XYZ file of C-alpha atoms in Angstrom:
678
model
C -14.601 -5.060 -24.236
C -15.482 -8.483 -27.160
C -11.545 -9.759 -26.905
C -8.626 -9.295 -24.594
C -5.923 -8.008 -25.628
C -3.270 -9.560 -24.097
C -2.836 -13.089 -23.584
C -6.892 -15.000 -23.762
C -7.163 -15.934 -19.691
C -9.113 -19.176 -18.128
C -12.756 -18.919 -16.903
C -13.192 -17.263 -13.492
C -12.023 -14.325 -11.691
C -8.408 -14.473 -10.193
C -6.395 -11.795 -6.981
C -3.701 -10.585 -9.119
C -0.456 -10.874 -6.746
C 1.008 -7.611 -6.279
C 4.675 -9.450 -7.840
C 6.520 -9.780 -10.023
C 8.523 -13.013 -10.985
C 11.905 -12.815 -13.119
C 13.859 -15.798 -14.869
C 17.382 -14.842 -15.440
C 20.162 -17.066 -16.278
C 22.777 -18.739 -19.056
C 21.712 -18.784 -22.566
C 19.780 -22.605 -23.441
C 19.724 -23.091 -19.667
C 16.038 -23.931 -20.102
C 14.551 -20.413 -18.574
C 12.331 -20.647 -21.049
C 10.648 -24.645 -20.820
C 11.010 -23.391 -17.628
C 8.021 -21.307 -17.204
C 6.049 -23.401 -19.713
C 6.525 -26.326 -17.630
C 5.095 -24.009 -14.179
C 3.005 -21.602 -16.627
C 1.800 -23.389 -19.611
C 2.819 -20.509 -21.765
C 5.496 -20.642 -24.444
C 6.338 -17.293 -23.409
C 8.308 -17.256 -26.616
C 6.298 -14.501 -28.759
C 8.284 -13.442 -32.091
C 9.029 -15.868 -34.995
C 13.204 -15.936 -35.159
C 12.532 -16.935 -31.623
C 10.519 -19.521 -32.997
C 13.108 -20.474 -35.886
C 15.977 -20.267 -34.212
C 14.658 -22.094 -31.134
C 16.350 -18.953 -28.754
C 14.765 -16.020 -26.612
C 15.677 -13.191 -27.980
C 13.529 -10.358 -25.943
C 11.368 -9.860 -23.014
C 8.248 -13.030 -22.640
C 5.136 -12.631 -20.117
C 2.754 -15.454 -18.767
C 1.165 -16.061 -15.304
C 1.332 -18.614 -12.130
C -1.511 -20.175 -11.210
C -0.821 -20.628 -8.022
C -3.856 -22.289 -6.847
C -7.034 -20.660 -4.059
C -7.132 -18.971 -7.481
C -3.793 -16.494 -6.754
C -2.509 -16.024 -9.322
C 1.263 -14.171 -10.554
C 2.870 -12.607 -13.415
C 5.598 -13.893 -14.825
C 8.393 -12.347 -17.030
C 10.777 -14.893 -18.882
C 14.461 -12.126 -20.017
C 16.983 -13.213 -22.382
C 19.936 -15.083 -21.352
C 21.928 -14.279 -23.923
C 25.330 -12.072 -23.899
C 24.150 -10.137 -27.449
C 20.372 -9.584 -25.728
C 21.201 -8.201 -21.738
C 20.186 -5.045 -22.973
C 16.532 -6.857 -23.111
C 17.297 -8.672 -20.151
C 18.092 -5.889 -18.309
C 14.273 -4.311 -19.290
C 12.490 -7.261 -17.385
C 14.934 -7.533 -14.411
C 15.322 -4.090 -13.057
C 10.891 -4.372 -11.988
C 11.383 -8.312 -10.601
C 10.326 -8.925 -6.673
C 11.812 -12.165 -7.225
C 13.838 -14.189 -9.074
C 13.643 -17.097 -10.901
C 17.680 -18.088 -11.729
C 18.092 -21.136 -13.652
C 20.959 -22.861 -13.655
C 21.605 -26.258 -16.197
C 22.493 -28.827 -14.408
C 24.568 -30.380 -16.670
C 27.029 -27.297 -17.808
C 26.253 -25.499 -14.546
C 28.240 -21.734 -13.602
C 28.257 -19.865 -16.790
C 29.262 -16.633 -18.102
C 26.070 -15.160 -17.961
C 25.023 -16.831 -15.122
C 27.748 -15.206 -13.395
C 26.924 -11.490 -14.766
C 22.923 -12.431 -14.192
C 24.264 -12.677 -10.746
C 26.335 -9.516 -10.402
C 22.921 -7.812 -12.339
C 19.653 -9.326 -9.375
C 22.486 -8.605 -6.184
C 23.020 -4.980 -8.180
C 19.197 -3.989 -8.596
C 19.165 -4.822 -4.805
C 16.218 -7.749 -5.598
C 16.149 -9.957 -2.366
C 13.644 -13.013 -2.274
C 14.205 -15.203 -5.565
C 15.152 -19.576 -5.721
C 17.831 -21.333 -8.334
C 15.998 -23.881 -9.909
C 18.873 -26.392 -10.998
C 17.390 -26.995 -14.618
C 17.646 -30.044 -16.547
C 17.706 -32.719 -13.545
C 16.979 -35.551 -16.591
C 20.314 -35.396 -17.955
C 22.859 -35.675 -14.863
C 23.424 -38.227 -12.393
C 22.788 -37.974 -9.015
C 27.428 -37.146 -7.743
C 27.487 -34.396 -10.941
C 23.808 -32.296 -8.994
C 25.526 -33.120 -6.061
C 29.006 -31.161 -7.530
C 27.443 -28.199 -9.212
C 25.019 -27.821 -5.933
C 28.474 -26.645 -4.417
C 29.832 -24.783 -7.150
C 26.235 -22.182 -7.096
C 26.875 -22.151 -3.133
C 30.122 -21.479 -3.325
C 29.336 -18.878 -6.812
C 26.052 -16.545 -4.798
C 28.132 -17.160 -1.160
C 27.799 -13.244 -0.552
C 24.769 -12.104 -2.904
C 21.484 -11.620 -1.685
C 20.700 -14.892 -3.442
C 23.207 -17.108 -0.666
C 20.608 -18.039 1.551
C 17.980 -18.954 -1.623
C 16.911 -22.715 -2.112
C 17.541 -24.966 -4.667
C 15.386 -27.334 -6.104
C 16.371 -29.425 -8.687
C 14.152 -29.565 -12.000
C 12.936 -31.001 -15.701
C 11.134 -30.491 -17.523
C 10.696 -34.090 -18.992
C 9.650 -35.946 -16.866
C 7.791 -33.082 -14.351
C 10.044 -34.061 -11.314
C 10.718 -30.746 -9.232
C 7.723 -28.510 -11.017
C 5.289 -28.899 -8.104
C 7.844 -28.349 -5.761
C 8.814 -25.161 -7.770
C 5.656 -23.827 -7.810
C 5.636 -24.218 -3.939
C 8.445 -22.336 -2.473
C 7.232 -19.526 -5.385
C 4.612 -19.390 -3.412
C 5.956 -19.598 0.557
C 8.558 -17.158 -0.786
C 5.499 -14.464 -2.122
C 4.279 -14.835 1.344
C 7.801 -13.547 2.966
C 7.668 -10.792 0.354
C 6.581 -6.865 2.226
C 4.793 -4.994 -1.585
C 3.708 -0.565 -0.934
C 1.930 -0.250 -3.320
C -0.292 3.517 -2.108
C 4.648 5.156 -1.225
C 4.178 6.210 -4.059
C 2.287 7.525 -7.229
C 1.459 5.208 -9.907
C 4.455 4.128 -12.265
C 4.828 2.077 -15.433
C 7.638 1.788 -17.747
C 6.698 0.914 -21.276
C 8.586 -2.228 -22.891
C 6.313 -3.241 -25.585
C 4.049 -1.078 -27.857
C 0.888 -2.817 -30.386
C -2.334 -1.646 -31.943
C -5.247 -3.923 -31.137
C -7.961 -3.383 -33.826
C -11.260 -1.590 -32.573
C -8.880 -1.147 -29.371
C -6.050 1.318 -30.692
C -2.987 1.574 -29.066
C -1.975 -0.992 -26.558
C 1.280 -0.729 -24.033
C 2.412 -2.813 -21.056
C 4.742 -3.637 -18.850
C 4.866 -2.993 -14.753
C 3.530 -0.975 -12.009
C 5.912 0.116 -9.552
C 3.709 2.072 -7.556
C 0.209 3.761 -7.008
C -2.343 2.265 -9.209
C -3.803 2.611 -12.359
C -8.004 3.288 -13.024
C -10.512 3.378 -16.352
C -11.498 6.592 -17.869
C -8.724 7.609 -15.985
C -5.691 10.705 -17.519
C -2.590 9.347 -17.562
C 0.682 11.267 -18.720
C 2.831 9.606 -21.029
C 6.465 10.754 -20.547
C 9.264 11.771 -21.864
C 6.853 13.760 -24.674
C 4.384 15.036 -21.513
C 1.329 13.968 -23.261
C -1.940 14.334 -21.573
C -4.027 10.605 -22.542
C -7.405 8.687 -21.431
C -7.216 5.406 -20.005
C -9.548 2.851 -21.730
C -9.239 -0.221 -20.464
C -7.562 -2.468 -18.379
C -5.888 -5.577 -18.769
C -3.814 -7.752 -15.889
C -2.586 -11.760 -16.808
C -5.297 -11.645 -19.183
C -8.428 -10.575 -17.609
C -10.016 -7.385 -17.480
C -10.166 -5.052 -14.612
C -11.079 -2.107 -13.850
C -7.671 -0.729 -11.730
C -3.740 -2.395 -11.473
C -1.435 -1.862 -8.636
C 2.110 -1.428 -8.114
C 3.491 -5.396 -8.163
C 1.373 -5.975 -10.692
C 2.547 -6.576 -15.004
C -0.752 -4.082 -16.673
C -1.552 -3.734 -20.735
C -3.069 -0.532 -20.983
C -5.292 0.844 -24.323
C -4.779 4.295 -24.186
C -7.137 6.740 -26.095
C -5.901 9.739 -27.816
C -1.873 7.993 -29.801
C -0.738 6.111 -32.024
C 1.403 3.194 -30.953
C 3.861 4.006 -33.762
C 4.515 6.974 -30.712
C 5.235 5.066 -28.342
C 8.909 2.661 -27.484
C 10.019 0.553 -24.533
C 11.534 3.312 -22.515
C 9.107 5.935 -22.518
C 6.718 5.686 -19.309
C 3.232 6.639 -18.374
C 1.956 7.877 -14.537
C 0.415 11.117 -13.238
C 0.621 14.475 -14.979
C 3.279 16.324 -13.044
C 4.531 13.477 -11.109
C 7.870 12.669 -12.925
C 10.195 14.954 -14.415
C 12.260 13.954 -17.222
C 16.083 14.582 -17.351
C 19.400 14.322 -18.521
C 21.425 14.492 -15.731
C 20.225 12.116 -12.067
C 23.248 12.382 -8.517
C 23.994 8.768 -8.761
C 25.109 6.315 -5.580
C 27.386 3.859 -7.935
C 28.623 0.833 -6.654
C 31.440 -1.036 -9.230
C 31.640 -5.208 -9.359
C 33.966 -7.073 -7.712
C 34.728 -8.780 -10.743
C 35.876 -5.658 -12.979
C 38.251 -6.236 -14.957
C 39.333 -2.015 -14.754
C 38.748 0.261 -12.874
C 36.562 3.893 -13.757
C 37.687 6.351 -14.406
C 35.899 10.235 -14.469
C 34.676 11.152 -17.225
C 34.284 7.784 -18.356
C 31.195 6.725 -20.948
C 28.501 4.160 -19.995
C 26.033 2.548 -20.952
C 22.622 3.822 -18.342
C 20.623 1.227 -17.329
C 17.019 1.651 -15.902
C 13.287 -0.055 -16.094
C 13.010 -0.999 -19.889
C 15.345 1.992 -20.779
C 18.840 2.362 -22.068
C 21.225 5.215 -22.820
C 24.611 5.813 -23.135
C 26.150 8.872 -21.061
C 29.263 9.686 -19.009
C 30.318 8.667 -16.067
C 30.685 12.165 -13.416
C 33.074 10.394 -10.168
C 32.523 14.270 -7.163
C 34.351 12.923 -4.343
C 37.827 10.770 -6.717
C 39.340 10.659 -9.598
C 39.086 7.122 -9.972
C 36.725 4.579 -8.406
C 37.898 1.064 -8.201
C 36.300 -2.588 -7.915
C 34.254 -3.438 -5.536
C 34.229 0.482 -3.721
C 31.379 2.593 -4.108
C 30.644 6.953 -5.160
C 28.860 9.309 -5.268
C 28.587 10.570 -8.813
C 26.852 12.694 -11.335
C 25.186 10.569 -14.785
C 25.363 12.958 -17.917
C 22.801 11.296 -20.083
C 23.083 11.704 -24.219
C 19.175 11.420 -23.815
C 17.112 11.853 -21.646
C 15.505 9.371 -19.326
C 13.335 9.088 -16.967
C 13.144 8.734 -12.783
C 12.564 8.064 -8.542
C 14.553 8.514 -6.225
C 15.524 5.379 -5.061
C 15.474 3.689 -8.331
C 18.013 0.687 -8.991
C 20.723 1.362 -12.373
C 22.412 -1.060 -13.992
C 25.321 0.399 -16.212
C 27.532 -1.652 -18.602
C 31.280 -0.555 -20.052
C 31.189 1.439 -23.521
C 32.915 -1.555 -25.571
C 32.850 -4.360 -25.259
C 29.722 -3.982 -23.408
C 29.471 -6.367 -20.039
C 27.412 -5.554 -16.136
C 30.444 -3.141 -14.865
C 28.265 -1.464 -11.456
C 24.582 -0.211 -10.341
C 23.268 1.837 -7.850
C 20.619 3.954 -6.894
C 19.062 7.101 -8.299
C 18.979 10.261 -5.591
C 17.927 13.290 -7.707
C 17.451 14.018 -11.917
C 18.850 17.148 -11.263
C 19.098 20.547 -14.498
C 22.403 21.249 -13.823
C 25.852 20.053 -13.158
C 27.235 19.900 -9.716
C 31.001 21.360 -8.427
C 33.523 17.762 -7.717
C 34.733 17.856 -4.324
C 32.185 20.329 -3.429
C 31.410 18.998 0.944
C 28.485 20.835 0.335
C 27.089 19.418 -2.021
C 27.906 16.120 -1.042
C 26.886 16.305 2.338
C 22.933 16.584 0.927
C 24.612 13.229 -1.418
C 24.562 11.821 1.275
C 21.677 12.761 3.021
C 19.025 11.441 -0.082
C 21.323 7.918 -0.184
C 20.695 7.716 4.278
C 16.930 7.433 2.517
C 15.582 8.809 6.119
C 12.290 10.925 4.918
C 12.667 13.520 7.280
C 15.245 14.899 7.163
C 14.959 14.459 2.920
C 12.143 16.536 2.817
C 13.105 19.095 5.950
C 16.429 19.865 2.761
C 13.583 21.058 0.953
C 12.037 23.235 2.851
C 16.176 23.887 3.604
C 16.526 24.772 0.702
C 14.194 27.194 -0.321
C 13.027 30.925 0.370
C 9.004 31.689 -0.106
C 9.450 33.973 -2.648
C 7.167 35.909 -5.908
C 6.896 34.156 -9.533
C 4.907 36.120 -10.730
C 1.972 36.511 -8.797
C 1.746 32.919 -7.203
C 3.508 31.920 -3.914
C 6.126 29.529 -4.076
C 6.795 28.219 -1.047
C 6.569 24.018 -1.676
C 3.258 22.176 -0.754
C 2.252 18.624 -0.473
C 2.184 18.139 -4.314
C 5.588 19.906 -4.176
C 6.732 17.385 -1.726
C 5.602 14.939 -3.234
C 6.890 14.538 -6.996
C 10.301 16.435 -5.510
C 10.956 13.289 -2.978
C 8.460 10.435 -5.214
C 6.687 10.000 -2.188
C 2.943 9.637 -2.117
C 0.768 12.861 -1.115
C -0.226 11.287 1.976
C 3.633 10.012 3.167
C 4.363 13.666 2.360
C 1.353 15.780 4.695
C 2.341 12.989 7.096
C 6.454 14.137 6.888
C 5.396 17.382 7.538
C 3.240 17.298 10.346
C 6.616 15.994 11.891
C 8.276 18.201 10.862
C 6.419 20.957 12.290
C 4.707 18.391 15.800
C 8.762 19.882 16.295
C 9.491 23.031 15.157
C 12.348 22.686 12.709
C 9.241 24.087 9.947
C 6.609 27.247 10.547
C 3.518 27.260 9.093
C 1.411 30.712 8.185
C -1.330 31.018 6.484
C -0.778 32.590 3.254
C -2.962 33.226 0.277
C -6.210 31.268 2.548
C -3.348 28.610 2.514
C -0.597 27.417 5.204
C 2.369 28.364 3.316
C 5.401 26.281 5.292
C 8.696 27.629 5.920
C 12.179 26.149 8.173
C 12.730 27.584 10.995
C 16.412 28.650 9.855
C 15.217 30.164 6.918
C 13.102 32.463 9.063
C 16.127 32.346 11.657
C 18.131 33.636 8.473
C 15.808 35.776 7.370
C 16.080 37.135 10.658
C 19.679 38.051 10.845
C 19.158 39.691 7.308
C 17.180 41.741 8.869
C 18.877 42.736 11.255
C 22.150 43.386 10.316
C 20.006 45.623 7.702
C 19.168 47.699 10.367
C 22.564 47.845 11.590
C 24.045 48.769 9.675
C 21.187 51.848 7.450
C 21.363 53.259 11.398
C 25.154 53.461 11.445
C 25.318 55.351 7.751
C 22.346 57.263 8.965
C 22.160 58.462 12.625
C 19.288 61.018 11.838
C 17.211 58.096 10.324
C 14.174 57.241 13.167
C 13.974 53.964 10.675
C 13.490 52.264 7.824
C 10.850 52.327 5.725
C 9.318 48.950 4.721
C 9.568 49.104 1.524
C 13.608 49.579 1.525
C 14.131 47.082 3.339
C 12.392 44.552 1.822
C 13.966 46.339 -1.437
C 17.707 45.738 0.047
C 16.630 41.959 1.699
C 15.525 41.313 -2.185
C 19.044 42.021 -3.537
C 20.959 40.105 -1.026
C 22.848 36.865 -0.775
C 20.850 34.456 2.222
C 23.015 32.168 3.511
C 21.069 28.894 5.573
C 22.928 27.204 8.234
C 21.330 23.614 8.617
C 23.480 21.554 11.473
C 22.036 18.321 9.979
C 24.584 15.729 10.865
C 25.278 13.499 7.586
C 27.260 11.038 6.548
C 31.269 12.887 6.737
C 29.112 14.171 9.992
C 29.856 17.860 8.405
C 26.665 20.270 8.252
C 25.115 21.530 4.745
C 25.073 24.940 4.298
C 24.028 26.687 1.263
C 23.852 30.494 -0.034
C 20.648 31.121 -1.386
C 19.761 34.988 -3.159
C 15.961 35.589 -2.838
C 14.424 36.595 -5.459
C 11.880 38.376 -4.684
C 10.718 37.004 -1.202
C 7.923 36.250 -0.160
C 4.823 39.477 2.167
C 3.828 36.490 3.497
C 7.442 35.322 5.094
C 8.647 39.501 5.227
C 5.461 40.168 8.228
C 5.994 36.819 9.323
C 9.555 37.818 10.142
C 8.824 41.565 11.102
C 6.276 40.163 13.665
C 8.350 37.684 14.881
C 11.085 40.415 15.808
C 8.128 42.895 17.108
C 6.964 40.095 19.545
C 10.948 39.128 20.293
C 11.035 43.464 21.012
C 13.745 43.591 19.373
C 12.985 45.958 16.163
C 10.782 48.590 16.939
C 8.955 50.585 14.767
C 7.795 54.869 14.951
C 6.094 56.348 12.069
C 6.449 53.540 9.890
C 9.684 53.214 10.382
C 11.569 50.541 11.689
C 14.444 50.690 13.843
C 16.487 48.603 16.614
C 14.694 48.917 19.883
C 17.523 49.949 21.661
C 17.528 52.657 19.345
C 17.835 56.349 19.954
C 18.711 59.819 17.812
C 21.706 61.209 18.860
C 21.765 64.941 18.593
C 24.002 67.597 20.549
C 22.516 70.296 21.994
C 24.298 73.113 19.569
C 22.463 71.086 15.988
C 19.378 71.242 18.548
C 19.267 74.812 18.816
C 20.264 75.336 15.064
C 17.253 72.700 14.003
C 14.677 75.292 16.364
C 16.147 78.208 14.387
C 15.885 76.944 10.845
C 11.869 75.381 12.014
C 11.441 79.344 13.288
C 12.511 80.158 9.713
C 10.152 78.374 7.631
C 7.664 78.425 9.464
C 8.099 82.358 8.919
C 8.297 81.910 6.140
C 5.279 80.862 4.948
C 4.517 80.337 1.726
C 7.691 82.337 0.212
C 10.118 79.115 1.999
C 14.133 79.422 1.637
C 16.691 77.278 -0.026
C 18.098 74.343 2.215
C 21.087 76.514 0.809
C 20.596 79.471 2.345
C 20.245 78.210 5.548
C 23.773 75.210 5.744
C 25.936 78.533 4.593
C 24.049 79.966 7.140
C 24.338 78.100 9.795
C 27.471 75.538 7.896
C 27.297 71.602 9.314
C 25.348 72.304 11.772
C 22.444 73.460 9.926
C 23.441 70.948 7.541
C 21.885 67.931 10.677
C 19.329 69.972 11.049
C 17.712 70.358 8.324
C 18.170 66.195 7.969
C 16.305 66.302 11.314
C 13.241 68.236 10.756
C 13.001 66.435 7.253
C 12.916 63.548 8.879
C 10.264 64.611 12.070
C 8.687 65.418 8.475
C 8.420 68.812 10.050
C 10.269 70.131 6.612
C 8.162 68.475 3.888
C 9.220 68.617 -0.050
C 7.584 69.495 -1.999
C 9.765 69.233 -5.339
C 13.709 69.681 -5.612
C 14.869 72.361 -3.724
C 12.199 73.814 -2.511
C 10.375 73.315 1.608
C 8.066 74.204 3.617
C 6.869 73.914 7.137
C 4.228 70.921 7.952
C 2.597 73.610 9.684
C 2.031 75.783 6.753
C 0.723 73.315 4.735
C -1.694 71.761 6.598
C -2.320 75.259 7.053
C -3.166 75.435 3.242
C -5.076 73.039 2.967
C -8.019 73.909 5.292
C -8.052 77.457 3.265
C -7.693 75.460 -0.387
C -11.044 72.986 1.463
C -12.920 76.189 1.858
C -12.686 78.200 -1.181
C -13.657 75.218 -3.325
C -16.069 74.397 -1.448
C -17.675 77.605 -1.361
C -16.669 78.546 -5.229
C -16.264 75.292 -7.305
C -12.811 73.886 -8.887
C -9.886 75.970 -8.665
C -7.156 77.262 -11.794
C -3.672 77.552 -11.163
C -4.376 81.908 -11.352
C -7.247 81.925 -8.329
C -5.192 79.459 -5.808
C -1.947 81.822 -6.889
C -4.228 84.996 -5.699
C -6.110 82.799 -2.620
C -1.974 82.046 -1.613
C -0.494 85.612 -3.104
C 2.056 83.269 -3.758
C 4.208 83.757 -7.197
C 4.027 80.725 -10.371
C 7.051 79.183 -8.892
C 5.830 77.972 -6.007
C 2.187 77.846 -7.208
C 2.309 75.129 -8.874
C 4.512 72.490 -7.371
C 2.108 72.924 -4.104
C -0.684 72.149 -6.765
C 0.948 69.562 -7.779
C 2.327 67.986 -4.873
C -1.206 68.167 -3.907
C -2.474 66.381 -5.819
C 0.197 63.854 -5.316
C -1.346 63.175 -1.528
C -4.413 62.829 -3.340
C -5.606 65.332 -1.440
C -6.595 67.390 -5.046
C -7.788 65.910 -8.372
C -6.726 68.263 -11.598
C -9.723 67.354 -13.888
C -8.210 69.595 -17.193
C -6.828 73.197 -15.947
C -9.212 73.145 -12.112
C -8.526 71.282 -9.012
C -11.395 70.244 -7.002
C -11.368 67.918 -3.586
C -10.835 64.419 -3.588
């Protein structure tokens, strides 16, 4: 690059702090002037701002702290008409430079901005008491006391108050020194999450094309990386990066960056779009949240109230669904679902602000628990229990919930069991963190690993327990309904599991002390889980396999002496009949109810083999016939139906079904009008 596409930096390389400073405060209290005094940069970049002397939109600068240290600064508008622009900058800052004019003192937007800072959870900051040169020391002391009173109980309660004057320069260096000390106290976690950057500006630079700017909330971005622009889900390549006016090869969480993108026009991107690694974030119109209403709100909030939702650089209209009550009163917290009128991109634990629909003023805020695709039913304890776990922020419990509520199934030919990447995306944590949490849960025995498709599949132990119990229930029912069958075929058992509802109950203590219960319907249970469950049941000597059929280990065929005697007689009849067997109906008629029981027993024991409806042969007869056919074909070559009929001295009634049976069991193969041995 020949030219910078943001501010042109001074010569030399700087260490760029992973911290973003943002201003806040009432209109005309000197925020922009203070930033200029601290940085030497005028953040009012728009012609209208220059003309009116009023900050309308976000402004950007950088502050040099000595020893080649540099930090990003965002200047926000103070006018009540531009609070939405203020929010676009405030949601990403780590340290607030809260500005109050000494001549005015605390004003309406001072209070609203203070509420916003508190709701966003910004814990670090200082209060700059500007225009010191316009008041007496006595008045200055009065204003300071008033400020202390108003910030009591907020996150800025212990913030230092520094009187300054941009006219005389008094307090400016002190302000810089305090900022440097506060920055040293802030713990940044740049690699906890994957890369994400909400976009606050998009413009075109001749010779470079599209450039977007914004705060980096997680991870890092490097030149030549592939990135996804959301919500349009378009993959783009990074051509260049600048931070505080300097060209860099990588930028990190806690910094503001200007990113030069290829493959898109700046007009296609607007404030509110986001940049992230491909596949990490999912745009949504429904989000589950924890909401707190500010104490100073005029009226309680009713269910389905229409609100303005602000998150990062996005403003969207929506409706608030209260999940555990009908009315939310000032100062109260509640679990809610927000139904948005347009899609947004969110991560777990994102902070947001809500404002009233009309007139617009700040009424509350909170944090995102998850995005959703379905509307939740209100007043459901099992639903609220899951949301409380998400609110707790306890990563092992949150990751465990994902596995607890996921039964491995086949989707097409792909195994679906959450992977490290799936957990990273669903829980919004870095893959390395996800891997560590999963390993910890495996070590505790809460998750079990199995080899599936050459990879480790991970399943919650309660899911395995639930499938085991389901298998046992199916076997108990099968034995009760089929007392003369030795067991059930694996394929039949798997089909019954697929159509069953699998209740999984996990006793994780929530805020209300309630266990979470989640019904899951398997949609084609995966072989590796099915095999693992059967293997566990066999190892525990709970089930057995006889003639490839599954049964409970203590199951025994209960056959009376009379029924056994009848079975022996019917077996002898079929054996002696050879290739002209009687029908089943003849024997049932002859022996009555015992005949029906005996025939079922003989079929189950595979002493009678079904050829087609109504035709059964004794197994020994069929085995002898197979050897006869094998010898004939070996000596004479392929056999026709007529040759088979002559060889066996049977009629066509039996000859054709027998040959088709031999084809079906892959003993013979039909080639035109003849058969060969396979």
